[in-house]
C-alpha positions as MATLAB code, in Angstrom:
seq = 'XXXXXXXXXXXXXXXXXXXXXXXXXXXXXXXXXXXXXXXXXXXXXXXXXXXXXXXXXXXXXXXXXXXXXXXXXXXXXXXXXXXXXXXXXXXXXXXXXXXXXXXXXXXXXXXXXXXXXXXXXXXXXXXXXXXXXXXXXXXXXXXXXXXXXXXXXXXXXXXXXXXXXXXXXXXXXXXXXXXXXXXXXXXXXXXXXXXXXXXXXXXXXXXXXXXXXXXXXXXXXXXXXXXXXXXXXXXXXXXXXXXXXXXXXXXXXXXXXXXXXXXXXXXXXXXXXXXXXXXXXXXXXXXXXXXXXXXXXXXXXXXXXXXXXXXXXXXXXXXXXXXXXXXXXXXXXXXXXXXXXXXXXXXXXXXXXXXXXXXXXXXXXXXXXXXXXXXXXXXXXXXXXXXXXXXXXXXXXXXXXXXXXXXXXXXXXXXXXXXXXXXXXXXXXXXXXXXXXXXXXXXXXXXXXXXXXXXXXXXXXXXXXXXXXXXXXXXXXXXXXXXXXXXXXXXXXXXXXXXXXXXXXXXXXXXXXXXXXXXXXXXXXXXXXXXXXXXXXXXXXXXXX';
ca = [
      47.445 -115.453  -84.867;
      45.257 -115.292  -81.897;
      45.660 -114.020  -78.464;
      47.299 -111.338  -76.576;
      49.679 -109.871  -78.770;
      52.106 -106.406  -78.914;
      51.738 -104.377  -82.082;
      54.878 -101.767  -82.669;
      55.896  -99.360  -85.309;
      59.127  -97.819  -85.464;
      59.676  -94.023  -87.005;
      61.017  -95.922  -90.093;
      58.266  -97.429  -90.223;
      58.986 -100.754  -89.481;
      56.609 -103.276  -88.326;
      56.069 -105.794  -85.647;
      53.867 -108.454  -84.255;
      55.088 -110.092  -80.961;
      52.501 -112.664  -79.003;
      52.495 -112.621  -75.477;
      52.528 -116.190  -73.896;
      52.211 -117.241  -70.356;
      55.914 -116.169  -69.519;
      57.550 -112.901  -68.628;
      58.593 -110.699  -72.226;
      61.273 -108.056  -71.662;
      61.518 -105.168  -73.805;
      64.736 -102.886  -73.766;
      67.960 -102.276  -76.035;
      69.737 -104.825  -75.024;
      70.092 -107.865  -76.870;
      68.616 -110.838  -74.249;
      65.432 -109.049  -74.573;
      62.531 -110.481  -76.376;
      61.555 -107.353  -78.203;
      64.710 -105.342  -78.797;
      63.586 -101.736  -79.581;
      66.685  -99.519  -80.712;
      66.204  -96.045  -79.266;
      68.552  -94.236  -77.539;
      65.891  -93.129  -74.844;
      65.056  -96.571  -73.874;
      67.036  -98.190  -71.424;
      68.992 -101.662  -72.134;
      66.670 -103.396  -69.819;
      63.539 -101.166  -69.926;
      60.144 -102.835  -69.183;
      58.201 -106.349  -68.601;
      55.254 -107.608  -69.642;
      54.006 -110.086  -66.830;
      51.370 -112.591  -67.069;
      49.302 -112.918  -63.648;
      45.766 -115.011  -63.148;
      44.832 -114.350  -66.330;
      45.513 -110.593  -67.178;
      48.740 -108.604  -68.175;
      50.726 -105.899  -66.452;
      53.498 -103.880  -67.896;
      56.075 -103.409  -65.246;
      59.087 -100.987  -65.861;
      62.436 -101.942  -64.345;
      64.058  -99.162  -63.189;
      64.182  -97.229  -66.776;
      66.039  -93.802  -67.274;
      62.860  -92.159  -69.337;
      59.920  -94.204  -68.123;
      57.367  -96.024  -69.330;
      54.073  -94.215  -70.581;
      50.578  -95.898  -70.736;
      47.864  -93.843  -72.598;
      49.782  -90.238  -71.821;
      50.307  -91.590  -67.458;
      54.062  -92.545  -66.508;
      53.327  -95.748  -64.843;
      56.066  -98.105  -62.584;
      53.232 -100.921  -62.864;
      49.744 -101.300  -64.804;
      47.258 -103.576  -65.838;
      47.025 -103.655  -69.303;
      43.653 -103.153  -71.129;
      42.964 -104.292  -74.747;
      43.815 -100.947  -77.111;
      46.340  -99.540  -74.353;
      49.248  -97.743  -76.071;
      52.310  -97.872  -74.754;
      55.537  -95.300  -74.936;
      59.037  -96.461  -73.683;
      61.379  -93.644  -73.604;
      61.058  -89.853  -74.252;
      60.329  -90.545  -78.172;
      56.964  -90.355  -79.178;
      57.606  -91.792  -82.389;
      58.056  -95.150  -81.104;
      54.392  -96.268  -79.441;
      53.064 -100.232  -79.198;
      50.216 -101.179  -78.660;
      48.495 -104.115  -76.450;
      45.528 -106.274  -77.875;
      43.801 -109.458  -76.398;
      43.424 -110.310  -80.190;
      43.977 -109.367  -83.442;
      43.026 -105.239  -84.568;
      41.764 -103.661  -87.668;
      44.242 -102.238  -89.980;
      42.149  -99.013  -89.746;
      43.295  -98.533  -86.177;
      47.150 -100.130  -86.986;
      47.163  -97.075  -89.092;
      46.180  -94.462  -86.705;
      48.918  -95.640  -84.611;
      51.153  -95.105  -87.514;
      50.111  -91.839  -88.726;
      50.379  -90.754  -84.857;
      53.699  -91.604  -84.638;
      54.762  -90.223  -88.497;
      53.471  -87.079  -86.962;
      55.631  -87.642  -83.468;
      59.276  -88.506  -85.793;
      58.507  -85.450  -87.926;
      59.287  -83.521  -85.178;
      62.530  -85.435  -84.387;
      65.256  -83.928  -86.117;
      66.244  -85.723  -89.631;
      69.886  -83.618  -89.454;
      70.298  -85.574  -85.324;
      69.173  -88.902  -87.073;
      71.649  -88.538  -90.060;
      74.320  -88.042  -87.652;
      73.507  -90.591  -86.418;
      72.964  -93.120  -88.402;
      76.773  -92.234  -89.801;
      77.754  -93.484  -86.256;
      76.106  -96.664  -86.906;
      77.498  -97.301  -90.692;
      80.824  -96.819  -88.989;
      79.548  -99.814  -86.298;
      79.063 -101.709  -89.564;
      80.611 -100.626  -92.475;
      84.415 -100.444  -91.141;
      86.657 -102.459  -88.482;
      89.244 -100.340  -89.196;
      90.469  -98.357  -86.081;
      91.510  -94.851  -87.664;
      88.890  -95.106  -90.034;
      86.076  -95.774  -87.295;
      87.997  -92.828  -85.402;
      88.040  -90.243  -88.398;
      83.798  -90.879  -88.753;
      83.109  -90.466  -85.136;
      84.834  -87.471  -85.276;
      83.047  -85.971  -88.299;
      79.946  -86.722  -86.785;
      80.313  -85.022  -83.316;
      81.344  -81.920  -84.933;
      78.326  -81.594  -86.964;
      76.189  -83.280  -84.690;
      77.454  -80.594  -82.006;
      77.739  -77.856  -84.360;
      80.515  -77.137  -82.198;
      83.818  -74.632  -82.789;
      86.420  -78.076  -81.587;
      86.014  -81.536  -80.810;
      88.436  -83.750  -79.307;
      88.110  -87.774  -78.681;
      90.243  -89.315  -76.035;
      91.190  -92.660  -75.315;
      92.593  -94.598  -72.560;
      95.819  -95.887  -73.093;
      97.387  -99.234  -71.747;
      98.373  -97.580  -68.290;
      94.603  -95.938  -68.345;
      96.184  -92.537  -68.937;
      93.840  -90.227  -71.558;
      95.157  -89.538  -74.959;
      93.650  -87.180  -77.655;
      93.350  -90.107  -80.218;
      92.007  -87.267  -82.711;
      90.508  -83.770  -82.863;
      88.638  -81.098  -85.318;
      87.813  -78.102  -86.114;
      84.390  -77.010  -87.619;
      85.662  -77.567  -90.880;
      86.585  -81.084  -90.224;
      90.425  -80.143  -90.203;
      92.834  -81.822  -87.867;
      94.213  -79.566  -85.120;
      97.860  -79.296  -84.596;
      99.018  -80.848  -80.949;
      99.269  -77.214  -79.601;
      95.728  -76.354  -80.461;
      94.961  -79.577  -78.181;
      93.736  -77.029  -75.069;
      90.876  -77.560  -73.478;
      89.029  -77.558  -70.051;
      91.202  -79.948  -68.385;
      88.809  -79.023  -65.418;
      85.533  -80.555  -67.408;
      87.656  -83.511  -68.018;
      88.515  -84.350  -64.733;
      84.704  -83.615  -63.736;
      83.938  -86.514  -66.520;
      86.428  -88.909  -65.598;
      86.293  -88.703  -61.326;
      82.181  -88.797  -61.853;
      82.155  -90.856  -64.903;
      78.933  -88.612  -65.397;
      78.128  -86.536  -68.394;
      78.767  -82.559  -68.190;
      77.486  -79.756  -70.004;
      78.128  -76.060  -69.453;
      76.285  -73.367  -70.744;
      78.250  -70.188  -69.980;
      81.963  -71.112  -69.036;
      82.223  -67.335  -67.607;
      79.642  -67.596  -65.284;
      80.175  -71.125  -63.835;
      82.301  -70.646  -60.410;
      84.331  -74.157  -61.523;
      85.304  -72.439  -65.020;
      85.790  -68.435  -64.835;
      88.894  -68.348  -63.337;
      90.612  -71.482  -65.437;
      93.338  -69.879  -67.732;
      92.724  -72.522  -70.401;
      88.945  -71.461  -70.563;
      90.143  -67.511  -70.558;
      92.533  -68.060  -73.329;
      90.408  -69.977  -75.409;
      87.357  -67.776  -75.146;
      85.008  -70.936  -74.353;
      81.527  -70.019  -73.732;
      79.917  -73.624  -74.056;
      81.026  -77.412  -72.941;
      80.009  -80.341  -73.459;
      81.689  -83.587  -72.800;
      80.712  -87.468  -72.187;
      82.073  -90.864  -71.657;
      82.507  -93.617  -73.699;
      81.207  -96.392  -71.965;
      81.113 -100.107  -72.763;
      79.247 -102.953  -71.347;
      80.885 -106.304  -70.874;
      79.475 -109.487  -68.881;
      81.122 -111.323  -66.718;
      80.419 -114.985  -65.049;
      80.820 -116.378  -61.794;
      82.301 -119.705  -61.302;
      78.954 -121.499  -61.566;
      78.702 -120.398  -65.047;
      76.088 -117.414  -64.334;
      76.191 -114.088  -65.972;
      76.491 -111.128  -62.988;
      75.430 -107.581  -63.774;
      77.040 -105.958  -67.074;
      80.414 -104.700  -65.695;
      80.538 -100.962  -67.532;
      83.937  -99.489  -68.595;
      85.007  -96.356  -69.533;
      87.670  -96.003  -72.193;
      87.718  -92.437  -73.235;
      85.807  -89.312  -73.604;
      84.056  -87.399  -76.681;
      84.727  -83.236  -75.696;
      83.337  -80.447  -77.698;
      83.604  -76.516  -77.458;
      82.360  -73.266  -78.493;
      83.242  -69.915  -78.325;
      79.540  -68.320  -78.775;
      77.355  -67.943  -75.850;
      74.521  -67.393  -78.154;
      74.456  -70.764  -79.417;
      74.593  -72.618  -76.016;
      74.251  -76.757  -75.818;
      70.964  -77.943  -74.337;
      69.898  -80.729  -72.421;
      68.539  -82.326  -76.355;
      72.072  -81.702  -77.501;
      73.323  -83.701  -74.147;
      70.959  -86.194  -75.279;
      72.007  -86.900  -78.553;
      75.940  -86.320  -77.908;
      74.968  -89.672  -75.104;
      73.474  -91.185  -77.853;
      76.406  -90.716  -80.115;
      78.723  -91.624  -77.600;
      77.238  -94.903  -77.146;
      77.195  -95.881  -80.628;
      80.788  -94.682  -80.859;
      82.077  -96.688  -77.627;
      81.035 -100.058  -79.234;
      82.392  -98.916  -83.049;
      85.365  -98.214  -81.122;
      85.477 -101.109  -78.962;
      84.678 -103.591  -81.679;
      87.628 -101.992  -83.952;
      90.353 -102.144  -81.187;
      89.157 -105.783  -80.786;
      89.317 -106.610  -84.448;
      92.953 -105.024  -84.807;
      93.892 -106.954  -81.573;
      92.911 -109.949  -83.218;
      94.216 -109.444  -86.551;
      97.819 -108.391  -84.439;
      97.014 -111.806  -82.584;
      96.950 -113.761  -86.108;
      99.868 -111.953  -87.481;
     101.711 -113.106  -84.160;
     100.674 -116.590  -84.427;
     101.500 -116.640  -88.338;
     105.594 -115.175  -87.024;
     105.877 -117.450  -84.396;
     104.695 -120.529  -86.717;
     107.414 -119.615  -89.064;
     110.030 -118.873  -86.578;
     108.644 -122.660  -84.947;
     109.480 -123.890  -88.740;
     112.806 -122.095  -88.327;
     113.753 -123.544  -85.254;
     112.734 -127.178  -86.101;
     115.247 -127.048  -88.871;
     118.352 -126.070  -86.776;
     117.717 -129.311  -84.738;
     119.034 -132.582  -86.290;
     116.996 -134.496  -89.244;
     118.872 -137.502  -88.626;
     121.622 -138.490  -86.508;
     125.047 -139.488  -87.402;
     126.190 -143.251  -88.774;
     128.756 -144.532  -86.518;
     130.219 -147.813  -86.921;
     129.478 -148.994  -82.963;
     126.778 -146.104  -81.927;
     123.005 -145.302  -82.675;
     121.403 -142.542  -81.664;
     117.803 -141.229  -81.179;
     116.815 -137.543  -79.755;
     113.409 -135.733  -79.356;
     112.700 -132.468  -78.460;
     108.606 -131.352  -77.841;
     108.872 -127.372  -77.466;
     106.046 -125.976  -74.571;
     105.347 -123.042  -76.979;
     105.092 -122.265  -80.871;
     108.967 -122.042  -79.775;
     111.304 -122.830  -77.041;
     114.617 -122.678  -75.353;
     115.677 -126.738  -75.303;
     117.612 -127.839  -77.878;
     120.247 -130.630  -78.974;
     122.568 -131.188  -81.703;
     124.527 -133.857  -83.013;
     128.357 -131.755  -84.562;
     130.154 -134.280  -87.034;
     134.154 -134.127  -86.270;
     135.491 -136.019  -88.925;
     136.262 -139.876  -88.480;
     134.812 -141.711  -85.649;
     134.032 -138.931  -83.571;
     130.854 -136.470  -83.104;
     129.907 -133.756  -80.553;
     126.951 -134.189  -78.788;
     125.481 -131.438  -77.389;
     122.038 -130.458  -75.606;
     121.231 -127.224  -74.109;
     118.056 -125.524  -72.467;
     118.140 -121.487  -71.982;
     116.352 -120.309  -68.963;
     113.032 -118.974  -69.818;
     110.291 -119.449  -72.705;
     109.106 -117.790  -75.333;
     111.058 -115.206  -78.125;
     113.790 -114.260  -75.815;
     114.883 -117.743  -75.014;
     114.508 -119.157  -78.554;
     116.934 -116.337  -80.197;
     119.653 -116.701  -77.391;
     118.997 -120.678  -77.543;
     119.713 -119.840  -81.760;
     122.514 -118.052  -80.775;
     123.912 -120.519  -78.466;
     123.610 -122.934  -81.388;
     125.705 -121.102  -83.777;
     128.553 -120.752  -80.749;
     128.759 -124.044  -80.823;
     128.963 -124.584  -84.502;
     131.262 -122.429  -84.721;
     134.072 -123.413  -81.659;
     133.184 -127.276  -81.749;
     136.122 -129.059  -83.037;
     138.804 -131.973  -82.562;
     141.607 -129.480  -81.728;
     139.460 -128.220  -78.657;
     138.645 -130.182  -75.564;
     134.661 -130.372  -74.202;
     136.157 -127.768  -71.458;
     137.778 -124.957  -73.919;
     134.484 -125.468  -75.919;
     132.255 -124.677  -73.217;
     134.653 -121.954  -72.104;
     134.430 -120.346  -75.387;
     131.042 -120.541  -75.748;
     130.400 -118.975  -72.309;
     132.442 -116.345  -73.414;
     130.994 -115.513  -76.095;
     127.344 -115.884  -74.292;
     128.598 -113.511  -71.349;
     129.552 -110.887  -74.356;
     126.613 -111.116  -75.939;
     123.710 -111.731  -73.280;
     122.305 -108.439  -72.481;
     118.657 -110.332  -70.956;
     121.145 -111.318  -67.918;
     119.228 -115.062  -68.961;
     121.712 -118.314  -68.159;
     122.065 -121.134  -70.202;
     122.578 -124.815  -68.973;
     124.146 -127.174  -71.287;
     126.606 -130.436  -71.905;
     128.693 -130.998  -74.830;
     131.073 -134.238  -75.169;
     132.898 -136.094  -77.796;
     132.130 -139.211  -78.203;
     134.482 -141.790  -80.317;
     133.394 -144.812  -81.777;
     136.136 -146.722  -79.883;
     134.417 -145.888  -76.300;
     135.981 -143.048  -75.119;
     133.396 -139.780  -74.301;
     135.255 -136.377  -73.372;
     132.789 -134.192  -71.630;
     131.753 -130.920  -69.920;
     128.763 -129.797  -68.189;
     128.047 -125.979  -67.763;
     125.209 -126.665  -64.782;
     123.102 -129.235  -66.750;
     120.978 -132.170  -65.518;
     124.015 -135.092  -65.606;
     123.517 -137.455  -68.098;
     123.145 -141.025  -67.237;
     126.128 -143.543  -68.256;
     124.297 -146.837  -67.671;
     126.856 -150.185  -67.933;
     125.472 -153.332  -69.853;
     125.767 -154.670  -66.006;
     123.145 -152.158  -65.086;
     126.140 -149.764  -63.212;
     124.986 -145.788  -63.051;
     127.290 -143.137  -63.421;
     125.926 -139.335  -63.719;
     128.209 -137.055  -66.085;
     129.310 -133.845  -63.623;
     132.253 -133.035  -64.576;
     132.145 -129.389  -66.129;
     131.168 -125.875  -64.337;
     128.511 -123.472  -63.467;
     126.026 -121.974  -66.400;
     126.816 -120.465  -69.104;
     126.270 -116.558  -70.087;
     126.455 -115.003  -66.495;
     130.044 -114.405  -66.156;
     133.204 -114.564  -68.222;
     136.173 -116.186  -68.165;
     134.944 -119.272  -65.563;
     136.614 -122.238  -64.951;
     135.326 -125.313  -66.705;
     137.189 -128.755  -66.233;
     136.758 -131.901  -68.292;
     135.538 -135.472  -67.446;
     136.475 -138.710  -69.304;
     134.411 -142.008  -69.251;
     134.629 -145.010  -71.718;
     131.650 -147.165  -72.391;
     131.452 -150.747  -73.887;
     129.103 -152.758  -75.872;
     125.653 -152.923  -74.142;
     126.153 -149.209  -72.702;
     123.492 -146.484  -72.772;
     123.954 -142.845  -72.230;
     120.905 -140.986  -71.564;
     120.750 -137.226  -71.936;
     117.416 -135.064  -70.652;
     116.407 -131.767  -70.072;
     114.996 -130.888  -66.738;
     111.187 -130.271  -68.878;
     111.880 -134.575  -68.325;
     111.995 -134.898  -64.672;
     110.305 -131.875  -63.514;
     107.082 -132.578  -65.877;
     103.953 -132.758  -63.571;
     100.966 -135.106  -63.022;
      97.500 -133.977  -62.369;
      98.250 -134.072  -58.786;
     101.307 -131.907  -59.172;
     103.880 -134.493  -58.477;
     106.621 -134.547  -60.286;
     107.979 -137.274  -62.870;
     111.596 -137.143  -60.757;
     114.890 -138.561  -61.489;
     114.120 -141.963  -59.982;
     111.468 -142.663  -62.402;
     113.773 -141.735  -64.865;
     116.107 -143.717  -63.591;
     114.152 -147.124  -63.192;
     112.826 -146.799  -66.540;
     115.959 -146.904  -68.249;
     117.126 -149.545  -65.601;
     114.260 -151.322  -67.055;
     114.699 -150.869  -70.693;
     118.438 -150.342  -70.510;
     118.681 -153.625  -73.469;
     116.605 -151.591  -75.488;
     117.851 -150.144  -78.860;
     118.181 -146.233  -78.399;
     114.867 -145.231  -80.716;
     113.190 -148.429  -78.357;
     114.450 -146.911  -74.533;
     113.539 -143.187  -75.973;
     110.090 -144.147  -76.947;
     109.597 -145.838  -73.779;
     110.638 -143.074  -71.824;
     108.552 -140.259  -73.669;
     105.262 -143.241  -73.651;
     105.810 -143.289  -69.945;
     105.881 -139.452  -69.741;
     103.194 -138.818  -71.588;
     101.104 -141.253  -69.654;
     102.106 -139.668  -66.636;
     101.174 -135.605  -67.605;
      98.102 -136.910  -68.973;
      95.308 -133.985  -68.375;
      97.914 -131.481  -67.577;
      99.134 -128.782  -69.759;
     102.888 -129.232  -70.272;
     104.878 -126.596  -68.912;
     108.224 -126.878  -70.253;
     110.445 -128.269  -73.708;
     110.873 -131.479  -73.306;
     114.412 -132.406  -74.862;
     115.780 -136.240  -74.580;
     118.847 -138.017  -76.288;
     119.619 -142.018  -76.252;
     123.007 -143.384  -77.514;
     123.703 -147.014  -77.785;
     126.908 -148.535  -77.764;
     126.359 -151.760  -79.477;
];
């Protein structure tokens, strides 16, 4: 390798080579850096190294600890071949700049120096920490991440208590878990502390530490800070960093969150925290934030999966209590789809067989989406199942139904639906509880919409439903639609409308039913193209040959 280069060596002793080219190289924590140095003391983004006519300058940008050239806090320097450089307050980690390539001889001076510089780090601190990190890698599982945090701010701390607390979903804090100094869990009325320290944290969002609770103006006269005995404080926030874009695609500034606190207490003044302590609990905290973080996400996935996997089956369900085939009648075909918005929905149709040449058609769509309309649109099913038969007119069957659905309805949601008898001699009895009217269209190409009926169903008891009667002949088409049909959307929000509906099976009204129905959901799907569909589509064709 030849040419300006960056030599580093890590307190583990770790090695690295990075060459320096004609472009900008940032060094920090943060991942988008180029040389990604992981020390608490150095800041995400921490320094540059800029090229300009020929030379090198290291520039820092804006770090918490500094950047140190050859023992002189610099904001900008040129750089000299041999100049060693310190990001941070930790010695241990030192590079060093060369315009080309170094003895080994002087590699391992820099190594020895900074052997000497971790020595003095603590090796109980770093074990601490580095159980932080195994819980960043080693588990996903909330509690479990939870219980080693915990373990390791007590001993970290060497404090009397310690208490983490999370934000819950209205941003309130919760004590997600606490201990002792013995690593015990503490009972819910041991969970006192210096609710006035906490408030400090969370209104600053700033770290606080307090040395002697007695003496500090905010803290002598707080009862929960008499009663306890509390000499010492020390809590922190548990911050997170998460990007966001702008509509162009570019990243803005980290947005940081806060989603809890780590607290800890004692109840000697003689062992007091210091600012090293405050250090290394900020440390901690950070490494416990994203452990944290990245478990919450991973059980809100798994939930997420779990979901998906219930709502598949319950799809499965649902697609089995709609009609596999419809019935044989002697002078009638029939043909029905229904295309569900979500995993399920709240349209549905049946096809109820009433011995001889008659069968009860009916199709249905509960107001709403999602669970809540797919159990009352089961439910509504069954009711008709149930009260469907040839002693019962369309009208008592609706009425009963709505009964039943008023009884039993606690959401307050409505349903819409049409049920009719239809005999194979051309006679259809009928009922419509505040449906979109089927179409009766006459071989002659004469229109008649099915109103006859009442308002929706499930509101209120005991309403008056009244019956219609039409007969059809050979060449006749009845058309029945939910309103996920005529109120689907285009790209340009307009709507796919009745009269489109309408001419279509004007159109195709000598079609076979499985021909017209195909037609129709073709031309639908034609029209919503690009557009996310925002309703169950449900659609029935019957054919009177």
């Amino acid at each position: 390798m030849t040419g300006p280069r960056v030599y580093y060596t890590d307190f583990s002793g770790g090695k690295l080579v990075v060459p320096i080219s004609q472009s900008v190289l940032k060094i920090g924590r943060n991942s988008e850096n180029h040389v990604i140095l992981n020390d608490p003391s150095i800041s995400r983004f921490h320094a540059e190294i800029r090229p300009q006519n020929g030379s090198f300058y290291i520039v820092d940008v804006g770090s918490k600890n500094g950047t140190i050239v050859n023992g002189e806090r610099v904001t900008e320097r040129k750089l000299a071949h041999g100049d060693r450089i310190q990001l941070g307050s930790n010695p241990a980690q030192a590079m060093l700049f060369a315009l080309e390539e170094v003895k080994d001889s002087v590699l391992a001076s820099i190594s020895s120096t900074n052997d000497s510089a971790a020595s003095k780090v603590s090796s109980h601190h770093l074990r601490m920490l580095l159980e932080v990190s195994k819980a960043l890698s080693s588990s996903l599982v909330l509690d479990d991440v939870l219980n080693r945090v915990m373990d390791a701010v007590i001993e970290l701390a060497g404090a009397d208590r310690g208490f983490l607390m999370l934000k819950d979903e209205h941003g309130e804090l919760q004590v997600a878990m606490s201990r002792n100094i013995t690593r015990e869990a503490l009972e819910d009325k041991q969970h006192r502390l210096s609710r006035t320290v906490v408030q400090r944290v969370v209104q600053s969002d700033q770290s606080v530490i307090v040395c002697d609770a007695e003496r500090d103006q905010h803290l002598r006269d707080q009862k929960s800070v008499i009663a306890l005995n509390l000499k010492t404080i020390m809590c922190v926030p548990l911050r997170i960093y998460r990007s966001t874009f702008q509509d162009n695609g570019a990243e803005d500034a980290p947005a940081v969150s806060t989603i809890g606190l780590l607290y800890v207490d004692k109840q000697t003044v003689t062992q007091v925290f210091s600012d090293q302590d405050l250090e290394l609990f900020e440390t901690l905290a950070g490494h416990a934030a994203i452990a944290i973080e990245n478990a919450r996400l991973h059980q809100e996935e798994l939930e997420k999966r779990q979901l998906e996997e219930e709502f598949k089956i319950a799809r499965e369900i649902q697609q089995t209590l709609l009609p596999k085939t419809p019935p044989e009648l002697a002078q009638t075909r029939f043909s029905g789809v229904n295309i569900q918005c979500r995993a399920i929905g709240g349209d549905y149709y049946d096809f109820i067989p009433l011995g001889g040449d008659q069968v009860g058609i009916v199709i249905a769509d509960v107001a709403g989406k999602g669970c809540s309309a797919a159990l009352l649109t089961s439910m509504a099913q069954g009711m008709f199942l149930s009260e469907a038969c040839l002693e019962r007119s369309a009208a008592e069957t609706i009425a009963r139904v709505n009964h039943h659905l008023a009884q039993k309805n606690p959401s307050g949601k409505f349903v819409t639906a049409f049920y009719g008898v239809l005999t194979d001699g051309g006679e259809f009895r009928y009922c419509n509880a505040g449906h979109n009217p089927p179409l009766l269209v006459t071989a002659g190409g004469e229109v008649h919409p099915l109103r006859e009926g009442g308002m929706v169903m499930g509101i209120f008891d005991n309403v008056p439903y009244e019956q219609g009667v039409v007969s059809w002949n050979s060449g006749d088409r009845l058309v029945f639609f939910t309103d996920g049909v005529t109120e689907a959307q285009s790209k340009t929000l307009e709507e796919f409308g009745d009269e489109r509906l309408l001419e279509l099976i004007m159109t195709h009204r000598a079609l076979s039913a499985e021909e017209m129905k195909v037609k129709i959901m073709d031309r639908l799907t034609e029209f919503t193209a690009g557009v996310l569909q925002h309703d169950d589509i449900t659609l029935i064709v019957a054919e009177r040959k």
